[in-house]
Amino acid sequence: MAGTGKKWLIGCGAGCGVTILLNIILFVGAGFLFTKPMTKAANSQKELTAAYGVPNDFVPEVGGLTPQKIEAFLAVRAELMPSCEEFEGIAGGFAAMDELDQGGDEPSAKEIFMGLGKVMGSVKGLVMEMGEVLEIRNHALMAEDMGLGEYTWIYVLAYNSWLEYEPNTGIDSSDGGSFSSREQGLIEDLMNAHAGALAEAGRNDEAELWREEAGKLDWSDSGVPFQNSELPAEITDALESYRSRLESSYCAPMSEFDLGVIKKKGMSFHAN
């Protein structure tokens, strides 16, 4: 039993927790406790979309990142950061599963069941926190007159391109490192939209730079723009004075959900 339990624990860890989480989201069946925060998140997502359109509708301004927009972005992040501690705790619960494999001995039945209890508690917490953090983000965005497309634009350029944080590290720091196909498609659309706006303004050389970089995303493992080249000076110049505030407003365990979209279809929830 111990050998079987150890194999299950080793193969589970945070990855197992995410699988269980997705099953709960996709097939519900977890009752009112789980569905309430998800319903609130989905409803706030509808409100945000009704007010600002889908994320792909956003066209980044020719003038780059203004202080007003960076301040608005940081205000949204300030609303989210109290949740970071909860995600750190959840990550610790999943990590406890993997710790059983650090020694050479087989875990006892007691250790297996204690580990199972921790990871199931972490799954419960993750479902609750995921719904709550998306609802908080959506309402904070509306309060700052910002849509999810503009938020994604600033987030990716500031955190991933400039500060070089790996995307979607999530609750397991060994996972992640790349954007999802939906996120990568959105980033590419936003870059091409920005290129189009630059071209209309007669700034053709800059427009071509953004188009070329957008084209590289199809061949990129991470989906991070300007990963192997410098960001345009207008972006770095705008961000530099906010470096410390941006660094302190980033939460690695929460990053897997920062740009997430949740929708309710019938009795199920779809998050990506």
PDB file of C-alpha atoms in Angstrom:
ATOM      1  CA  MET A   1       0.000   0.000   0.000  1.00  0.00           C
ATOM      2  CA  ALA A   2       2.839   2.339   0.878  1.00  0.00           C
ATOM      3  CA  GLY A   3       4.480   1.884  -2.514  1.00  0.00           C
ATOM      4  CA  THR A   4       1.234   2.537  -4.330  1.00  0.00           C
ATOM      5  CA  GLY A   5       0.534   5.551  -2.150  1.00  0.00           C
ATOM      6  CA  LYS A   6       3.960   6.983  -2.804  1.00  0.00           C
ATOM      7  CA  LYS A   7       3.570   6.668  -6.560  1.00  0.00           C
ATOM      8  CA  TRP A   8       0.186   8.344  -6.364  1.00  0.00           C
ATOM      9  CA  LEU A   9       1.571  11.181  -4.259  1.00  0.00           C
ATOM     10  CA  ILE A  10       4.602  11.694  -6.466  1.00  0.00           C
ATOM     11  CA  GLY A  11       2.459  11.779  -9.583  1.00  0.00           C
ATOM     12  CA  CYS A  12      -0.087  14.050  -7.985  1.00  0.00           C
ATOM     13  CA  GLY A  13       1.305  17.121  -6.263  1.00  0.00           C
ATOM     14  CA  ALA A  14       0.138  20.441  -7.651  1.00  0.00           C
ATOM     15  CA  GLY A  15      -0.570  18.957 -11.070  1.00  0.00           C
ATOM     16  CA  CYS A  16      -3.116  16.613  -9.561  1.00  0.00           C
ATOM     17  CA  GLY A  17      -4.687  19.484  -7.703  1.00  0.00           C
ATOM     18  CA  VAL A  18      -5.106  21.466 -10.908  1.00  0.00           C
ATOM     19  CA  THR A  19      -6.657  18.425 -12.611  1.00  0.00           C
ATOM     20  CA  ILE A  20      -9.150  18.043  -9.771  1.00  0.00           C
ATOM     21  CA  LEU A  21      -9.816  21.772  -9.916  1.00  0.00           C
ATOM     22  CA  LEU A  22     -10.563  21.670 -13.630  1.00  0.00           C
ATOM     23  CA  ASN A  23     -12.924  18.749 -13.150  1.00  0.00           C
ATOM     24  CA  ILE A  24     -14.774  20.709 -10.487  1.00  0.00           C
ATOM     25  CA  ILE A  25     -14.999  23.733 -12.751  1.00  0.00           C
ATOM     26  CA  LEU A  26     -16.012  21.858 -15.879  1.00  0.00           C
ATOM     27  CA  PHE A  27     -18.473  19.449 -14.321  1.00  0.00           C
ATOM     28  CA  VAL A  28     -19.479  21.406 -11.207  1.00  0.00           C
ATOM     29  CA  GLY A  29     -21.073  18.938  -8.764  1.00  0.00           C
ATOM     30  CA  ALA A  30     -19.223  20.606  -5.899  1.00  0.00           C
ATOM     31  CA  GLY A  31     -22.300  22.374  -4.604  1.00  0.00           C
ATOM     32  CA  PHE A  32     -23.065  25.920  -3.634  1.00  0.00           C
ATOM     33  CA  LEU A  33     -19.778  26.345  -1.757  1.00  0.00           C
ATOM     34  CA  PHE A  34     -17.778  26.156  -4.977  1.00  0.00           C
ATOM     35  CA  THR A  35     -20.279  27.559  -7.455  1.00  0.00           C
ATOM     36  CA  LYS A  36     -21.012  30.810  -5.608  1.00  0.00           C
ATOM     37  CA  PRO A  37     -17.573  32.450  -6.148  1.00  0.00           C
ATOM     38  CA  MET A  38     -17.462  31.086  -9.706  1.00  0.00           C
ATOM     39  CA  THR A  39     -20.910  32.526 -10.472  1.00  0.00           C
ATOM     40  CA  LYS A  40     -19.879  35.917  -9.129  1.00  0.00           C
ATOM     41  CA  ALA A  41     -16.714  35.831 -11.211  1.00  0.00           C
ATOM     42  CA  ALA A  42     -18.622  34.854 -14.366  1.00  0.00           C
ATOM     43  CA  ASN A  43     -21.209  37.604 -13.789  1.00  0.00           C
ATOM     44  CA  SER A  44     -18.520  40.243 -13.286  1.00  0.00           C
ATOM     45  CA  GLN A  45     -16.832  38.977 -16.473  1.00  0.00           C
ATOM     46  CA  LYS A  46     -20.083  39.631 -18.350  1.00  0.00           C
ATOM     47  CA  GLU A  47     -20.250  43.156 -16.945  1.00  0.00           C
ATOM     48  CA  LEU A  48     -16.647  43.851 -17.903  1.00  0.00           C
ATOM     49  CA  THR A  49     -17.183  42.556 -21.449  1.00  0.00           C
ATOM     50  CA  ALA A  50     -20.390  44.548 -21.844  1.00  0.00           C
ATOM     51  CA  ALA A  51     -18.556  47.721 -20.832  1.00  0.00           C
ATOM     52  CA  TYR A  52     -15.280  47.279 -22.747  1.00  0.00           C
ATOM     53  CA  GLY A  53     -15.804  44.503 -25.278  1.00  0.00           C
ATOM     54  CA  VAL A  54     -13.743  41.355 -25.566  1.00  0.00           C
ATOM     55  CA  PRO A  55      -9.998  41.720 -24.823  1.00  0.00           C
ATOM     56  CA  ASN A  56      -9.111  41.511 -28.527  1.00  0.00           C
ATOM     57  CA  ASP A  57     -11.114  44.703 -29.176  1.00  0.00           C
ATOM     58  CA  PHE A  58      -8.554  46.866 -27.417  1.00  0.00           C
ATOM     59  CA  VAL A  59      -6.211  48.919 -29.616  1.00  0.00           C
ATOM     60  CA  PRO A  60      -3.083  50.096 -27.743  1.00  0.00           C
ATOM     61  CA  GLU A  61      -2.533  53.814 -28.083  1.00  0.00           C
ATOM     62  CA  VAL A  62       0.154  55.192 -30.360  1.00  0.00           C
ATOM     63  CA  GLY A  63       1.540  57.264 -27.501  1.00  0.00           C
ATOM     64  CA  GLY A  64       2.520  54.190 -25.503  1.00  0.00           C
ATOM     65  CA  LEU A  65       1.992  53.663 -21.769  1.00  0.00           C
ATOM     66  CA  THR A  66       0.896  56.866 -20.077  1.00  0.00           C
ATOM     67  CA  PRO A  67       1.419  57.532 -16.348  1.00  0.00           C
ATOM     68  CA  GLN A  68      -2.350  57.602 -15.892  1.00  0.00           C
ATOM     69  CA  LYS A  69      -2.744  54.119 -17.328  1.00  0.00           C
ATOM     70  CA  ILE A  70       0.163  52.668 -15.358  1.00  0.00           C
ATOM     71  CA  GLU A  71      -1.290  54.151 -12.175  1.00  0.00           C
ATOM     72  CA  ALA A  72      -4.673  52.619 -13.024  1.00  0.00           C
ATOM     73  CA  PHE A  73      -3.011  49.253 -13.608  1.00  0.00           C
ATOM     74  CA  LEU A  74      -1.193  49.463 -10.264  1.00  0.00           C
ATOM     75  CA  ALA A  75      -4.463  50.363  -8.534  1.00  0.00           C
ATOM     76  CA  VAL A  76      -5.975  47.130  -9.858  1.00  0.00           C
ATOM     77  CA  ARG A  77      -2.929  45.188  -8.685  1.00  0.00           C
ATOM     78  CA  ALA A  78      -3.240  46.761  -5.231  1.00  0.00           C
ATOM     79  CA  GLU A  79      -6.752  45.348  -4.967  1.00  0.00           C
ATOM     80  CA  LEU A  80      -5.472  41.890  -5.862  1.00  0.00           C
ATOM     81  CA  MET A  81      -2.338  41.668  -3.734  1.00  0.00           C
ATOM     82  CA  PRO A  82      -4.127  40.791  -0.450  1.00  0.00           C
ATOM     83  CA  SER A  83      -5.054  37.507  -2.178  1.00  0.00           C
ATOM     84  CA  CYS A  84      -1.389  36.707  -2.819  1.00  0.00           C
ATOM     85  CA  GLU A  85      -0.870  35.383   0.699  1.00  0.00           C
ATOM     86  CA  GLU A  86      -3.766  32.960   0.237  1.00  0.00           C
ATOM     87  CA  PHE A  87      -2.268  31.633  -2.996  1.00  0.00           C
ATOM     88  CA  GLU A  88       1.102  31.247  -1.314  1.00  0.00           C
ATOM     89  CA  GLY A  89      -0.570  29.153   1.379  1.00  0.00           C
ATOM     90  CA  ILE A  90      -2.325  27.024  -1.218  1.00  0.00           C
ATOM     91  CA  ALA A  91       0.954  26.495  -3.040  1.00  0.00           C
ATOM     92  CA  GLY A  92       2.463  25.333   0.239  1.00  0.00           C
ATOM     93  CA  GLY A  93      -0.289  22.756   0.622  1.00  0.00           C
ATOM     94  CA  PHE A  94       0.474  21.245  -2.765  1.00  0.00           C
ATOM     95  CA  ALA A  95       4.208  21.399  -2.105  1.00  0.00           C
ATOM     96  CA  ALA A  96       3.696  19.301   1.031  1.00  0.00           C
ATOM     97  CA  MET A  97       2.709  16.392  -1.215  1.00  0.00           C
ATOM     98  CA  ASP A  98       5.983  16.494  -3.088  1.00  0.00           C
ATOM     99  CA  GLU A  99       8.021  16.714   0.103  1.00  0.00           C
ATOM    100  CA  LEU A 100       7.126  13.090   0.884  1.00  0.00           C
ATOM    101  CA  ASP A 101       9.294  12.079  -2.044  1.00  0.00           C
ATOM    102  CA  GLN A 102      12.372  13.961  -0.859  1.00  0.00           C
ATOM    103  CA  GLY A 103      13.460  11.192   1.502  1.00  0.00           C
ATOM    104  CA  GLY A 104      14.326   7.653   0.511  1.00  0.00           C
ATOM    105  CA  ASP A 105      11.730   5.976   2.724  1.00  0.00           C
ATOM    106  CA  GLU A 106       8.256   4.999   1.662  1.00  0.00           C
ATOM    107  CA  PRO A 107       5.600   7.241   3.270  1.00  0.00           C
ATOM    108  CA  SER A 108       3.372   5.579   5.836  1.00  0.00           C
ATOM    109  CA  ALA A 109      -0.374   5.226   5.405  1.00  0.00           C
ATOM    110  CA  LYS A 110      -0.788   8.068   7.912  1.00  0.00           C
ATOM    111  CA  GLU A 111       1.490  10.334   5.897  1.00  0.00           C
ATOM    112  CA  ILE A 112      -0.387   9.464   2.716  1.00  0.00           C
ATOM    113  CA  PHE A 113      -3.762  10.351   4.192  1.00  0.00           C
ATOM    114  CA  MET A 114      -2.397  13.500   5.805  1.00  0.00           C
ATOM    115  CA  GLY A 115      -0.934  14.521   2.456  1.00  0.00           C
ATOM    116  CA  LEU A 116      -4.227  13.766   0.742  1.00  0.00           C
ATOM    117  CA  GLY A 117      -6.041  15.918   3.286  1.00  0.00           C
ATOM    118  CA  LYS A 118      -3.677  18.815   2.640  1.00  0.00           C
ATOM    119  CA  VAL A 119      -3.990  18.660  -1.122  1.00  0.00           C
ATOM    120  CA  MET A 120      -7.798  18.370  -1.028  1.00  0.00           C
ATOM    121  CA  GLY A 121      -7.894  21.359   1.310  1.00  0.00           C
ATOM    122  CA  SER A 122      -5.677  23.208  -1.134  1.00  0.00           C
ATOM    123  CA  VAL A 123      -7.967  22.290  -4.029  1.00  0.00           C
ATOM    124  CA  LYS A 124     -10.947  23.655  -2.124  1.00  0.00           C
ATOM    125  CA  GLY A 125      -9.048  26.837  -1.334  1.00  0.00           C
ATOM    126  CA  LEU A 126      -7.867  27.185  -4.918  1.00  0.00           C
ATOM    127  CA  VAL A 127     -11.378  26.963  -6.342  1.00  0.00           C
ATOM    128  CA  MET A 128     -12.656  29.541  -3.870  1.00  0.00           C
ATOM    129  CA  GLU A 129      -9.719  31.915  -4.336  1.00  0.00           C
ATOM    130  CA  MET A 130      -9.765  31.608  -8.113  1.00  0.00           C
ATOM    131  CA  GLY A 131     -13.374  32.764  -8.286  1.00  0.00           C
ATOM    132  CA  GLU A 132     -12.834  35.533  -5.762  1.00  0.00           C
ATOM    133  CA  VAL A 133      -9.660  36.904  -7.338  1.00  0.00           C
ATOM    134  CA  LEU A 134     -11.241  37.067 -10.803  1.00  0.00           C
ATOM    135  CA  GLU A 135     -14.261  38.871  -9.385  1.00  0.00           C
ATOM    136  CA  ILE A 136     -12.016  41.337  -7.532  1.00  0.00           C
ATOM    137  CA  ARG A 137      -9.956  41.919 -10.682  1.00  0.00           C
ATOM    138  CA  ASN A 138     -12.998  42.502 -12.890  1.00  0.00           C
ATOM    139  CA  HIS A 139     -14.612  45.005 -10.509  1.00  0.00           C
ATOM    140  CA  ALA A 140     -11.266  46.769  -9.969  1.00  0.00           C
ATOM    141  CA  LEU A 141     -10.811  47.082 -13.733  1.00  0.00           C
ATOM    142  CA  MET A 142     -14.248  48.656 -14.142  1.00  0.00           C
ATOM    143  CA  ALA A 143     -13.524  51.049 -11.280  1.00  0.00           C
ATOM    144  CA  GLU A 144     -10.345  52.153 -13.088  1.00  0.00           C
ATOM    145  CA  ASP A 145     -12.077  52.423 -16.488  1.00  0.00           C
ATOM    146  CA  MET A 146      -9.928  49.651 -17.955  1.00  0.00           C
ATOM    147  CA  GLY A 147     -10.832  46.560 -19.948  1.00  0.00           C
ATOM    148  CA  LEU A 148      -9.140  43.178 -19.798  1.00  0.00           C
ATOM    149  CA  GLY A 149      -7.398  43.783 -23.130  1.00  0.00           C
ATOM    150  CA  GLU A 150      -5.657  46.927 -21.877  1.00  0.00           C
ATOM    151  CA  TYR A 151      -4.840  45.234 -18.558  1.00  0.00           C
ATOM    152  CA  THR A 152      -3.285  42.298 -20.425  1.00  0.00           C
ATOM    153  CA  TRP A 153      -1.266  44.685 -22.612  1.00  0.00           C
ATOM    154  CA  ILE A 154       0.309  46.466 -19.644  1.00  0.00           C
ATOM    155  CA  TYR A 155       0.703  43.243 -17.631  1.00  0.00           C
ATOM    156  CA  VAL A 156       2.608  41.387 -20.358  1.00  0.00           C
ATOM    157  CA  LEU A 157       4.873  44.268 -21.321  1.00  0.00           C
ATOM    158  CA  ALA A 158       5.670  45.213 -17.726  1.00  0.00           C
ATOM    159  CA  TYR A 159       5.933  41.869 -15.958  1.00  0.00           C
ATOM    160  CA  ASN A 160       6.910  39.410 -18.673  1.00  0.00           C
ATOM    161  CA  SER A 161       8.759  41.412 -21.341  1.00  0.00           C
ATOM    162  CA  TRP A 162      10.437  44.037 -19.151  1.00  0.00           C
ATOM    163  CA  LEU A 163      10.829  42.474 -15.684  1.00  0.00           C
ATOM    164  CA  GLU A 164      11.207  39.028 -17.291  1.00  0.00           C
ATOM    165  CA  TYR A 165       8.883  37.098 -14.989  1.00  0.00           C
ATOM    166  CA  GLU A 166       7.951  33.761 -16.524  1.00  0.00           C
ATOM    167  CA  PRO A 167       4.256  33.592 -17.421  1.00  0.00           C
ATOM    168  CA  ASN A 168       1.814  31.253 -15.680  1.00  0.00           C
ATOM    169  CA  THR A 169       4.167  29.938 -13.022  1.00  0.00           C
ATOM    170  CA  GLY A 170       1.088  29.350 -10.876  1.00  0.00           C
ATOM    171  CA  ILE A 171       0.963  27.447  -7.623  1.00  0.00           C
ATOM    172  CA  ASP A 172       3.796  25.132  -8.665  1.00  0.00           C
ATOM    173  CA  SER A 173       6.925  27.140  -9.451  1.00  0.00           C
ATOM    174  CA  SER A 174       8.313  24.248 -11.517  1.00  0.00           C
ATOM    175  CA  ASP A 175       5.405  24.514 -13.950  1.00  0.00           C
ATOM    176  CA  GLY A 176       4.468  27.297 -16.317  1.00  0.00           C
ATOM    177  CA  GLY A 177       6.884  29.365 -18.336  1.00  0.00           C
ATOM    178  CA  SER A 178       4.543  29.965 -21.264  1.00  0.00           C
ATOM    179  CA  PHE A 179       1.271  31.646 -22.091  1.00  0.00           C
ATOM    180  CA  SER A 180      -1.765  29.595 -23.062  1.00  0.00           C
ATOM    181  CA  SER A 181      -2.791  29.509 -26.714  1.00  0.00           C
ATOM    182  CA  ARG A 182      -5.658  31.918 -25.935  1.00  0.00           C
ATOM    183  CA  GLU A 183      -3.338  34.360 -24.184  1.00  0.00           C
ATOM    184  CA  GLN A 184      -0.711  34.134 -26.898  1.00  0.00           C
ATOM    185  CA  GLY A 185      -3.336  34.773 -29.573  1.00  0.00           C
ATOM    186  CA  LEU A 186      -4.564  37.812 -27.657  1.00  0.00           C
ATOM    187  CA  ILE A 187      -1.044  39.207 -27.238  1.00  0.00           C
ATOM    188  CA  GLU A 188      -0.398  38.793 -30.954  1.00  0.00           C
ATOM    189  CA  ASP A 189      -3.691  40.537 -31.805  1.00  0.00           C
ATOM    190  CA  LEU A 190      -2.876  43.452 -29.502  1.00  0.00           C
ATOM    191  CA  MET A 191       0.599  43.848 -30.998  1.00  0.00           C
ATOM    192  CA  ASN A 192      -0.769  43.854 -34.546  1.00  0.00           C
ATOM    193  CA  ALA A 193      -3.472  46.338 -33.547  1.00  0.00           C
ATOM    194  CA  HIS A 194      -0.785  48.604 -32.088  1.00  0.00           C
ATOM    195  CA  ALA A 195       1.222  48.243 -35.299  1.00  0.00           C
ATOM    196  CA  GLY A 196      -1.826  49.233 -37.320  1.00  0.00           C
ATOM    197  CA  ALA A 197      -2.370  52.333 -35.195  1.00  0.00           C
ATOM    198  CA  LEU A 198       1.282  53.312 -35.595  1.00  0.00           C
ATOM    199  CA  ALA A 199       1.067  52.866 -39.367  1.00  0.00           C
ATOM    200  CA  GLU A 200      -2.024  55.077 -39.526  1.00  0.00           C
ATOM    201  CA  ALA A 201      -0.074  57.731 -37.632  1.00  0.00           C
ATOM    202  CA  GLY A 202       2.694  57.566 -40.231  1.00  0.00           C
ATOM    203  CA  ARG A 203       5.155  55.811 -37.910  1.00  0.00           C
ATOM    204  CA  ASN A 204       5.864  52.974 -40.303  1.00  0.00           C
ATOM    205  CA  ASP A 205       9.260  51.893 -38.966  1.00  0.00           C
ATOM    206  CA  GLU A 206       7.825  51.426 -35.475  1.00  0.00           C
ATOM    207  CA  ALA A 207       4.807  49.653 -36.911  1.00  0.00           C
ATOM    208  CA  GLU A 208       7.042  47.180 -38.731  1.00  0.00           C
ATOM    209  CA  LEU A 209       8.987  46.484 -35.526  1.00  0.00           C
ATOM    210  CA  TRP A 210       5.802  45.487 -33.684  1.00  0.00           C
ATOM    211  CA  ARG A 211       4.570  43.395 -36.621  1.00  0.00           C
ATOM    212  CA  GLU A 212       7.862  41.518 -36.797  1.00  0.00           C
ATOM    213  CA  GLU A 213       7.834  40.854 -33.067  1.00  0.00           C
ATOM    214  CA  ALA A 214       4.218  39.676 -33.227  1.00  0.00           C
ATOM    215  CA  GLY A 215       5.192  37.233 -35.963  1.00  0.00           C
ATOM    216  CA  LYS A 216       7.897  35.749 -33.759  1.00  0.00           C
ATOM    217  CA  LEU A 217       5.345  34.645 -31.171  1.00  0.00           C
ATOM    218  CA  ASP A 218       4.292  31.739 -33.396  1.00  0.00           C
ATOM    219  CA  TRP A 219       7.797  30.301 -32.987  1.00  0.00           C
ATOM    220  CA  SER A 220       8.238  31.205 -29.344  1.00  0.00           C
ATOM    221  CA  ASP A 221       7.991  28.611 -26.593  1.00  0.00           C
ATOM    222  CA  SER A 222       6.876  31.139 -23.998  1.00  0.00           C
ATOM    223  CA  GLY A 223       4.775  33.526 -26.077  1.00  0.00           C
ATOM    224  CA  VAL A 224       6.499  36.500 -24.414  1.00  0.00           C
ATOM    225  CA  PRO A 225       7.088  39.391 -26.842  1.00  0.00           C
ATOM    226  CA  PHE A 226      10.543  40.975 -27.086  1.00  0.00           C
ATOM    227  CA  GLN A 227      11.982  38.075 -25.139  1.00  0.00           C
ATOM    228  CA  ASN A 228      15.266  38.078 -27.002  1.00  0.00           C
ATOM    229  CA  SER A 229      15.402  41.742 -27.935  1.00  0.00           C
ATOM    230  CA  GLU A 230      14.933  45.080 -26.231  1.00  0.00           C
ATOM    231  CA  LEU A 231      11.554  46.654 -25.780  1.00  0.00           C
ATOM    232  CA  PRO A 232      11.058  49.962 -27.600  1.00  0.00           C
ATOM    233  CA  ALA A 233      12.441  52.862 -25.568  1.00  0.00           C
ATOM    234  CA  GLU A 234       9.015  54.486 -25.274  1.00  0.00           C
ATOM    235  CA  ILE A 235       7.852  51.456 -23.260  1.00  0.00           C
ATOM    236  CA  THR A 236      10.891  51.096 -21.009  1.00  0.00           C
ATOM    237  CA  ASP A 237      11.071  54.826 -20.365  1.00  0.00           C
ATOM    238  CA  ALA A 238       7.435  54.840 -19.269  1.00  0.00           C
ATOM    239  CA  LEU A 239       7.918  51.866 -16.927  1.00  0.00           C
ATOM    240  CA  GLU A 240      11.283  52.696 -15.354  1.00  0.00           C
ATOM    241  CA  SER A 241      10.039  55.093 -12.689  1.00  0.00           C
ATOM    242  CA  TYR A 242       7.502  52.459 -11.594  1.00  0.00           C
ATOM    243  CA  ARG A 243       9.981  49.583 -11.299  1.00  0.00           C
ATOM    244  CA  SER A 244       9.800  49.041  -7.532  1.00  0.00           C
ATOM    245  CA  ARG A 245       6.021  49.332  -7.432  1.00  0.00           C
ATOM    246  CA  LEU A 246       5.622  46.900 -10.299  1.00  0.00           C
ATOM    247  CA  GLU A 247       7.992  44.417  -8.693  1.00  0.00           C
ATOM    248  CA  SER A 248       6.119  44.549  -5.391  1.00  0.00           C
ATOM    249  CA  SER A 249       2.754  44.140  -7.125  1.00  0.00           C
ATOM    250  CA  TYR A 250       3.627  40.819  -8.762  1.00  0.00           C
ATOM    251  CA  CYS A 251       2.543  37.498  -7.235  1.00  0.00           C
ATOM    252  CA  ALA A 252       4.008  34.368  -8.836  1.00  0.00           C
ATOM    253  CA  PRO A 253       1.563  31.824  -7.296  1.00  0.00           C
ATOM    254  CA  MET A 254      -1.350  33.931  -8.548  1.00  0.00           C
ATOM    255  CA  SER A 255       0.032  34.560 -12.044  1.00  0.00           C
ATOM    256  CA  GLU A 256      -1.689  31.529 -13.531  1.00  0.00           C
ATOM    257  CA  PHE A 257      -5.037  33.261 -12.980  1.00  0.00           C
ATOM    258  CA  ASP A 258      -4.112  36.930 -13.441  1.00  0.00           C
ATOM    259  CA  LEU A 259      -5.223  37.056 -17.086  1.00  0.00           C
ATOM    260  CA  GLY A 260      -7.894  34.373 -16.808  1.00  0.00           C
ATOM    261  CA  VAL A 261     -11.366  34.494 -18.304  1.00  0.00           C
ATOM    262  CA  ILE A 262     -14.277  32.592 -16.782  1.00  0.00           C
ATOM    263  CA  LYS A 263     -17.645  31.892 -18.349  1.00  0.00           C
ATOM    264  CA  LYS A 264     -20.694  29.997 -17.145  1.00  0.00           C
ATOM    265  CA  LYS A 265     -22.385  27.668 -19.613  1.00  0.00           C
ATOM    266  CA  GLY A 266     -25.446  25.950 -18.244  1.00  0.00           C
ATOM    267  CA  MET A 267     -24.377  24.237 -15.028  1.00  0.00           C
ATOM    268  CA  SER A 268     -20.660  24.321 -15.797  1.00  0.00           C
ATOM    269  CA  PHE A 269     -17.878  26.878 -15.647  1.00  0.00           C
ATOM    270  CA  HIS A 270     -15.144  27.256 -18.219  1.00  0.00           C
ATOM    271  CA  ALA A 271     -11.944  29.008 -17.219  1.00  0.00           C
ATOM    272  CA  ASN A 272      -8.882  29.677 -19.359  1.00  0.00           C
TER     273      ASN A 272
END
